[in-house]
Short mmCIF file of C-alpha atoms in Angstrom, two decimals:
data_model
loop_
_atom_site.label_atom_id
_atom_site.label_comp_id
_atom_site.label_asym_id
_atom_site.label_seq_id
_atom_site.Cartn_x
_atom_site.Cartn_y
_atom_site.Cartn_z
CA MET A 6 -24.76 -45.80 53.02
CA ILE A 7 -23.76 -45.54 56.63
CA ALA A 8 -22.50 -42.07 57.55
CA THR A 9 -19.02 -41.78 59.04
CA VAL A 10 -17.55 -39.02 61.16
CA LYS A 11 -15.72 -37.86 58.04
CA ASP A 12 -19.10 -37.53 56.23
CA ILE A 13 -20.58 -35.58 59.15
CA LEU A 14 -17.66 -33.14 59.21
CA HIS A 15 -17.81 -32.76 55.43
CA LYS A 16 -21.42 -31.54 55.70
CA LYS A 17 -21.03 -29.61 58.94
CA GLY A 18 -17.60 -28.16 58.35
CA ASN A 19 -14.52 -28.83 60.37
CA GLU A 20 -13.85 -25.47 61.95
CA VAL A 21 -12.76 -26.15 65.51
CA VAL A 22 -13.02 -23.39 68.07
CA THR A 23 -10.89 -24.02 71.15
CA VAL A 24 -10.16 -22.32 74.44
CA LEU A 25 -6.95 -22.27 76.49
CA GLN A 26 -6.98 -24.05 79.82
CA GLU A 27 -6.03 -20.85 81.66
CA ASP A 28 -8.81 -18.78 80.07
CA SER A 29 -11.66 -17.91 82.41
CA VAL A 30 -14.95 -19.75 82.39
CA TYR A 31 -16.56 -16.44 81.49
CA GLU A 32 -14.38 -16.15 78.36
CA ALA A 33 -15.26 -19.71 77.36
CA LEU A 34 -19.00 -19.12 77.83
CA SER A 35 -18.82 -15.87 75.87
CA LEU A 36 -17.11 -17.70 73.01
CA MET A 37 -19.70 -20.50 73.08
CA LYS A 38 -22.50 -17.94 72.93
CA GLN A 39 -20.83 -16.00 70.11
CA LYS A 40 -20.29 -19.16 68.03
CA ASN A 41 -23.60 -20.76 69.06
CA ILE A 42 -21.92 -23.96 70.22
CA GLY A 43 -22.34 -26.06 73.35
CA ALA A 44 -18.78 -27.21 74.02
CA LEU A 45 -15.15 -26.29 73.41
CA PRO A 46 -12.06 -28.44 73.29
CA VAL A 47 -9.51 -27.11 75.80
CA THR A 48 -5.86 -26.81 74.82
CA ASN A 49 -2.59 -25.95 76.49
CA ARG A 50 -0.30 -23.24 75.11
CA MET A 51 1.36 -25.77 72.77
CA GLY A 52 -1.99 -26.59 71.15
CA LYS A 53 -2.38 -30.04 72.71
CA VAL A 54 -5.97 -30.93 73.59
CA VAL A 55 -6.15 -31.47 77.36
CA GLY A 56 -9.90 -31.55 77.92
CA ILE A 57 -13.34 -30.32 76.92
CA VAL A 58 -15.68 -27.82 78.55
CA SER A 59 -19.44 -27.48 78.02
CA TYR A 60 -22.43 -25.50 79.19
CA GLU A 61 -23.27 -28.44 81.45
CA ASP A 62 -19.87 -28.11 83.13
CA PHE A 63 -20.64 -24.47 83.81
CA VAL A 64 -24.03 -25.21 85.33
CA GLN A 65 -22.80 -28.09 87.46
CA LYS A 66 -19.36 -26.90 88.49
CA VAL A 67 -19.61 -23.10 88.56
CA ASN A 68 -23.21 -22.03 88.93
CA LEU A 69 -24.30 -24.68 91.42
CA ASP A 70 -21.03 -24.51 93.38
CA ASP A 71 -21.17 -20.69 93.37
CA LYS A 72 -17.68 -20.26 91.89
CA PRO A 73 -16.80 -16.90 90.32
CA GLY A 74 -16.97 -17.39 86.54
CA ARG A 75 -14.79 -14.41 85.71
CA SER A 76 -11.83 -15.65 87.73
CA THR A 77 -12.21 -19.44 87.59
CA PRO A 78 -9.98 -20.94 84.90
CA VAL A 79 -11.48 -23.44 82.47
CA SER A 80 -8.99 -26.04 83.76
CA LYS A 81 -10.91 -26.15 87.07
CA ILE A 82 -14.17 -27.30 85.47
CA MET A 83 -13.20 -29.09 82.24
CA THR A 84 -13.54 -32.80 81.65
CA ARG A 85 -10.03 -34.22 81.40
CA ASP A 86 -10.77 -37.79 80.35
CA LEU A 87 -11.53 -37.25 76.68
CA ILE A 88 -13.44 -39.71 74.61
CA GLY A 89 -12.50 -38.96 71.05
CA LYS A 90 -13.25 -40.63 67.75
CA THR A 91 -11.54 -40.94 64.41
CA LEU A 92 -12.83 -40.05 60.96
CA GLU A 93 -13.65 -43.68 60.10
CA LYS A 94 -16.12 -44.28 62.95
CA THR A 95 -19.78 -44.45 62.02
CA ALA A 96 -22.51 -42.16 63.28
CA GLU A 97 -24.11 -45.15 64.99
CA GLU A 98 -20.88 -45.95 66.86
CA CYS A 99 -20.64 -42.34 68.01
CA ILE A 100 -24.25 -42.24 69.19
CA ALA A 101 -23.72 -45.45 71.16
CA VAL A 102 -20.67 -43.92 72.89
CA MET A 103 -22.43 -40.63 73.61
CA LEU A 104 -25.48 -42.34 75.07
CA GLY A 105 -23.39 -44.81 77.04
CA GLU A 106 -21.13 -42.14 78.50
CA ARG A 107 -23.92 -39.55 78.85
CA ILE A 108 -22.04 -36.93 76.84
CA ARG A 109 -23.18 -34.65 74.01
CA HIS A 110 -19.93 -33.88 72.18
CA LEU A 111 -17.05 -35.89 70.76
CA PRO A 112 -13.75 -34.45 69.62
CA VAL A 113 -12.54 -35.95 66.34
CA PHE A 114 -8.89 -36.81 65.85
CA ASP A 115 -6.88 -37.75 62.80
CA GLU A 116 -3.47 -39.12 63.80
CA ASN A 117 -3.65 -37.38 67.20
CA LYS A 118 -4.53 -34.03 65.59
CA LEU A 119 -7.86 -32.42 66.48
CA VAL A 120 -9.82 -32.06 63.22
CA GLY A 121 -13.38 -31.48 64.41
CA LEU A 122 -16.03 -31.68 67.09
CA ILE A 123 -19.36 -33.43 66.59
CA SER A 124 -22.48 -33.31 68.71
CA ILE A 125 -25.20 -35.85 69.28
CA GLY A 126 -27.39 -33.65 67.07
CA ASP A 127 -24.86 -33.86 64.22
CA THR A 128 -24.85 -37.64 64.42
CA VAL A 129 -28.64 -37.96 64.55
CA LYS A 130 -29.03 -35.64 61.54
CA SER A 131 -26.68 -37.82 59.54
CA ILE A 132 -28.78 -40.97 59.95
#
């Protein structure tokens, strides 16, 4: 049986930790460390997903550019052009997208509602 995103989330769990776009990069990194995760979907105050932020964003856009992490809002470093998937997509389809786009995390949507976040590691484990 070919694993779908729905199968992956069923095993992994579908708790989604998010950060607000106006939160500081420091707050986002602290939350990632606390939850032991590598990326966070970014939302506006109405709960709409407006981007994603990862450790790689921090290294490339804050650390290397010498921006102050405590005062820089997540909106300044997040990736705005989201590539999301639906519950019906297969693990193989997700891996192909992640490799092709050189990304490690995919938000999962069900009828435009964020229902999970999967990593390349989640997809590989499912195969």
